[in-house]
Amino acid sequence: MDETALGIAAALLLPFLGTSLGASFSLTMKRQMSPGVQKALLGFAAGVMIAASVWSLIVPAIESAEAQGMVGWLPAAVGFLLGVSMLLTFDHILPHMHLDEETEGPASNLKKPTMLIFAVTLHNLPEGMAVGAVLAGWLAGDAGMSLAGVMALAAGIAIQNVPEGAIVAAPLVSAGLSKGRAFAYGVGSGAVEPLGALIMLAIAGILQPFLPFILAFAAGAMIYVVVEELIPETQMGSHTNIGTIGVALGFVLMMVLDVALG
């Protein structure tokens, strides 16, 4: 397999496979995941996404802008805020339910499992977009991007998708779905990640000079998910320091992957 095919395959498949592996735990799960374990895993996912947003997206966005003769921070700032705005809009127009069973979006008659799946899908989209944006930069020959960087980001997101997929499967089973259906819905929610990657790849291919904006846009979308969903869910109830430790470990892992391999 040549480098281009390897990079595309990694970007499209690794995060999706991580989610699918995590969702498979629903097939053997005998009881609901303990709150402490859930907090640790959600924190870990948040830490990975924060580090990926900085080292894999924001820093390359600034470097790419400067290489094009732009003021480095400007497209990074604009793109970041646009990414946050997109997820904020989706958050308001799509009915969905968080793991704490808080519903958001317009009033709906959708069942609890469906609203949980909408929330997870909304969460997974920015991760696919992030990998797609980095892949697009590497394919375009951007000096700040490499195949190793694509692989590091895809691997980091895949790693954090495993516990995330397991966390999602548990409430689906608790909401009344069979283990087989919970697994199928978990896998289906992960399918939005390769879709997000393909969308960003297509946009970046058409709008190559806007790559710095696109990279920062993906970072903004990911940080929105972290601040709106992951961090608050780690800080509810008791033993919140477990979630904080998870954030630290996830952040360090993704930072090491990106700096050592990128």
C-alpha positions as CSV (number, residue, x, y, z in Angstrom):
1,M,0.0,0.0,0.0
2,D,1.5,3.4,-1.0
3,E,1.7,6.3,1.4
4,T,-1.4,8.1,0.0
5,A,-3.6,5.1,0.3
6,L,-2.3,4.4,3.8
7,G,-3.0,7.9,5.0
8,I,-6.5,7.9,3.5
9,A,-7.3,4.5,5.0
10,A,-6.1,5.5,8.4
11,A,-8.0,8.7,8.4
12,L,-11.3,7.1,7.3
13,L,-11.1,3.8,9.2
14,L,-9.1,4.1,12.5
15,P,-11.5,6.4,14.4
16,F,-14.6,4.4,13.1
17,L,-13.0,1.1,14.1
18,G,-12.3,2.5,17.6
19,T,-15.9,3.5,18.1
20,S,-17.0,0.1,16.8
21,L,-14.7,-1.8,19.2
22,G,-16.0,0.2,22.1
23,A,-19.6,-0.4,21.1
24,S,-18.9,-4.1,21.0
25,F,-18.6,-4.1,24.8
26,S,-22.4,-3.8,24.9
27,L,-22.5,-7.4,23.7
28,T,-20.8,-8.6,26.9
29,M,-21.8,-5.9,29.4
30,K,-23.6,-7.4,32.4
31,R,-24.3,-4.2,34.3
32,Q,-24.1,-0.5,33.8
33,M,-20.6,1.1,33.9
34,S,-19.7,2.5,37.3
35,P,-19.8,6.4,37.6
36,G,-16.1,6.5,38.5
37,V,-15.0,4.5,35.4
38,Q,-17.3,6.6,33.2
39,K,-15.8,9.9,34.6
40,A,-12.3,8.6,34.0
41,L,-13.0,7.6,30.4
42,L,-14.9,10.7,29.5
43,G,-12.0,12.8,31.0
44,F,-9.5,10.8,29.0
45,A,-11.5,11.5,25.8
46,A,-11.6,15.2,26.6
47,G,-7.9,15.3,27.2
48,V,-7.1,13.6,23.8
49,M,-9.4,16.1,22.0
50,I,-7.9,19.2,23.7
51,A,-4.4,18.1,22.8
52,A,-5.4,17.1,19.3
53,S,-7.0,20.5,18.8
54,V,-3.9,22.4,19.8
55,W,-1.0,20.3,18.3
56,S,-2.7,18.7,15.3
57,L,-5.0,21.6,14.2
58,I,-4.4,25.1,15.7
59,V,-0.6,25.1,15.5
60,P,-0.5,23.7,11.9
61,A,-3.2,26.3,11.0
62,I,-1.0,29.1,12.2
63,E,2.0,27.7,10.4
64,S,0.1,27.2,7.2
65,A,-1.3,30.7,7.3
66,E,2.2,32.2,7.9
67,A,3.6,30.1,5.0
68,Q,0.9,31.7,2.8
69,G,1.9,35.2,3.9
70,M,-1.0,35.7,6.2
71,V,-1.1,36.9,9.8
72,G,-0.9,33.5,11.5
73,W,-3.4,34.0,14.3
74,L,-6.1,35.6,12.2
75,P,-7.4,32.6,10.2
76,A,-6.9,30.4,13.3
77,A,-9.1,32.6,15.4
78,V,-11.8,33.0,12.7
79,G,-11.9,29.4,11.8
80,F,-12.0,28.3,15.5
81,L,-15.0,30.6,16.2
82,L,-16.8,29.3,13.1
83,G,-16.3,25.7,14.2
84,V,-17.7,26.6,17.6
85,S,-20.7,28.4,16.0
86,M,-21.5,25.4,13.8
87,L,-21.7,23.0,16.7
88,L,-23.6,25.5,18.7
89,T,-26.2,25.7,15.9
90,F,-26.5,22.0,15.6
91,D,-26.9,21.8,19.4
92,H,-29.9,24.1,19.1
93,I,-31.6,22.6,16.1
94,L,-31.2,18.9,16.7
95,P,-33.1,17.2,19.6
96,H,-30.7,15.1,21.6
97,M,-30.0,13.7,25.1
98,H,-26.8,13.7,27.0
99,L,-25.6,10.8,29.2
100,D,-27.0,12.5,32.3
101,E,-30.4,12.3,30.5
102,E,-30.6,16.1,30.1
103,T,-32.4,16.9,26.8
104,E,-31.5,19.8,24.5
105,G,-32.7,21.2,21.2
106,P,-36.3,21.6,20.1
107,A,-39.2,19.7,21.7
108,S,-39.5,16.2,20.2
109,N,-41.4,13.0,20.6
110,L,-38.3,10.9,19.8
111,K,-37.5,8.0,22.1
112,K,-34.7,8.1,24.6
113,P,-32.3,5.8,22.6
114,T,-32.8,7.9,19.5
115,M,-32.0,11.1,21.3
116,L,-28.9,9.5,22.8
117,I,-27.7,8.4,19.4
118,F,-28.2,11.9,18.0
119,A,-26.0,13.3,20.8
120,V,-23.3,10.8,20.1
121,T,-23.4,11.4,16.3
122,L,-23.1,15.2,17.0
123,H,-20.1,14.4,19.1
124,N,-18.4,12.1,16.6
125,L,-18.7,14.5,13.6
126,P,-16.0,17.0,14.7
127,E,-13.5,14.1,15.3
128,G,-13.9,12.9,11.7
129,M,-13.7,16.5,10.5
130,A,-10.4,17.0,12.3
131,V,-8.7,13.9,10.8
132,G,-10.0,14.9,7.4
133,A,-8.6,18.4,7.7
134,V,-5.1,17.1,8.6
135,L,-5.3,14.5,5.8
136,A,-6.2,17.2,3.3
137,G,-3.2,19.4,4.4
138,W,-0.8,16.5,4.0
139,L,-2.2,15.5,0.6
140,A,-1.9,19.1,-0.5
141,G,1.8,19.1,0.4
142,D,1.5,21.6,3.3
143,A,5.0,21.8,4.9
144,G,3.7,21.5,8.4
145,M,1.8,18.2,7.8
146,S,3.1,14.7,7.4
147,L,1.8,11.1,7.1
148,A,3.0,10.5,10.6
149,G,0.9,13.4,11.8
150,V,-2.2,12.0,10.1
151,M,-1.5,8.6,11.6
152,A,-0.9,10.0,15.1
153,L,-4.2,12.0,15.1
154,A,-6.2,9.1,13.7
155,A,-4.7,6.7,16.2
156,G,-5.2,9.1,19.1
157,I,-8.9,9.6,18.3
158,A,-9.3,5.9,17.7
159,I,-7.9,5.2,21.2
160,Q,-10.3,7.6,22.9
161,N,-13.2,6.3,20.8
162,V,-12.9,2.8,22.4
163,P,-13.9,3.9,25.9
164,E,-16.3,6.4,24.4
165,G,-18.1,3.7,22.4
166,A,-18.4,1.6,25.5
167,I,-19.8,4.5,27.5
168,V,-22.4,5.2,24.8
169,A,-23.5,1.5,24.5
170,A,-24.3,1.2,28.3
171,P,-27.1,3.8,28.4
172,L,-28.6,2.4,25.2
173,V,-28.9,-1.0,26.8
174,S,-30.3,0.7,30.0
175,A,-32.8,2.5,27.8
176,G,-34.3,-0.7,26.7
177,L,-32.5,-1.7,23.5
178,S,-31.2,-5.2,23.1
179,K,-27.4,-5.7,23.3
180,G,-27.3,-6.4,19.6
181,R,-29.2,-3.2,18.6
182,A,-27.2,-1.1,21.0
183,F,-24.0,-2.4,19.3
184,A,-25.5,-1.7,15.8
185,Y,-26.5,1.9,16.8
186,G,-23.1,2.5,18.4
187,V,-21.4,1.4,15.2
188,G,-23.8,3.5,13.2
189,S,-23.0,6.6,15.2
190,G,-19.3,6.1,14.4
191,A,-20.0,6.0,10.7
192,V,-20.3,9.8,10.8
193,E,-16.6,10.0,11.4
194,P,-15.4,8.9,8.0
195,L,-18.2,11.0,6.5
196,G,-16.9,14.0,8.3
197,A,-13.4,13.3,7.1
198,L,-14.6,13.0,3.5
199,I,-16.5,16.3,3.7
200,M,-13.4,18.1,5.0
201,L,-11.2,16.4,2.4
202,A,-13.5,17.6,-0.4
203,I,-13.8,21.2,1.0
204,A,-10.1,21.5,1.5
205,G,-9.4,20.1,-2.0
206,I,-11.6,22.8,-3.5
207,L,-10.6,25.6,-1.2
208,Q,-6.9,24.9,-0.7
209,P,-5.9,28.5,0.2
210,F,-8.4,28.3,3.1
211,L,-6.7,25.3,4.7
212,P,-5.7,27.3,7.8
213,F,-9.3,28.3,8.4
214,I,-10.5,24.7,7.8
215,L,-8.0,23.3,10.3
216,A,-9.0,25.8,13.0
217,F,-12.7,25.2,12.2
218,A,-12.3,21.5,13.1
219,A,-10.5,22.5,16.3
220,G,-13.3,24.8,17.3
221,A,-15.9,22.1,16.7
222,M,-13.9,19.6,18.9
223,I,-13.4,22.1,21.7
224,Y,-17.1,22.8,21.7
225,V,-17.8,19.2,22.4
226,V,-15.2,19.0,25.1
227,V,-16.6,22.1,26.9
228,E,-20.3,21.6,26.3
229,E,-20.5,17.8,27.0
230,L,-17.4,15.9,28.2
231,I,-16.0,18.2,30.9
232,P,-19.4,18.9,32.6
233,E,-20.2,15.2,32.7
234,T,-16.9,14.4,34.5
235,Q,-17.7,17.0,37.1
236,M,-21.1,15.9,38.2
237,G,-21.6,14.2,41.5
238,S,-18.8,12.9,43.7
239,H,-15.2,11.9,42.9
240,T,-14.8,14.5,40.2
241,N,-11.0,14.4,40.5
242,I,-11.1,11.0,38.7
243,G,-12.4,12.9,35.6
244,T,-9.6,15.5,36.0
245,I,-7.0,12.8,36.1
246,G,-8.5,11.2,33.0
247,V,-8.2,14.6,31.2
248,A,-4.5,14.9,32.1
249,L,-3.7,11.4,30.9
250,G,-5.5,11.8,27.7
251,F,-3.9,15.1,27.0
252,V,-0.4,13.8,27.6
253,L,-1.0,10.7,25.5
254,M,-2.2,12.8,22.5
255,M,0.6,15.3,23.0
256,V,3.2,12.6,23.0
257,L,1.7,10.9,19.9
258,D,1.6,14.1,18.0
259,V,5.0,15.5,18.9
260,A,6.9,12.2,18.7
261,L,5.3,10.9,15.5
262,G,4.3,14.2,13.8
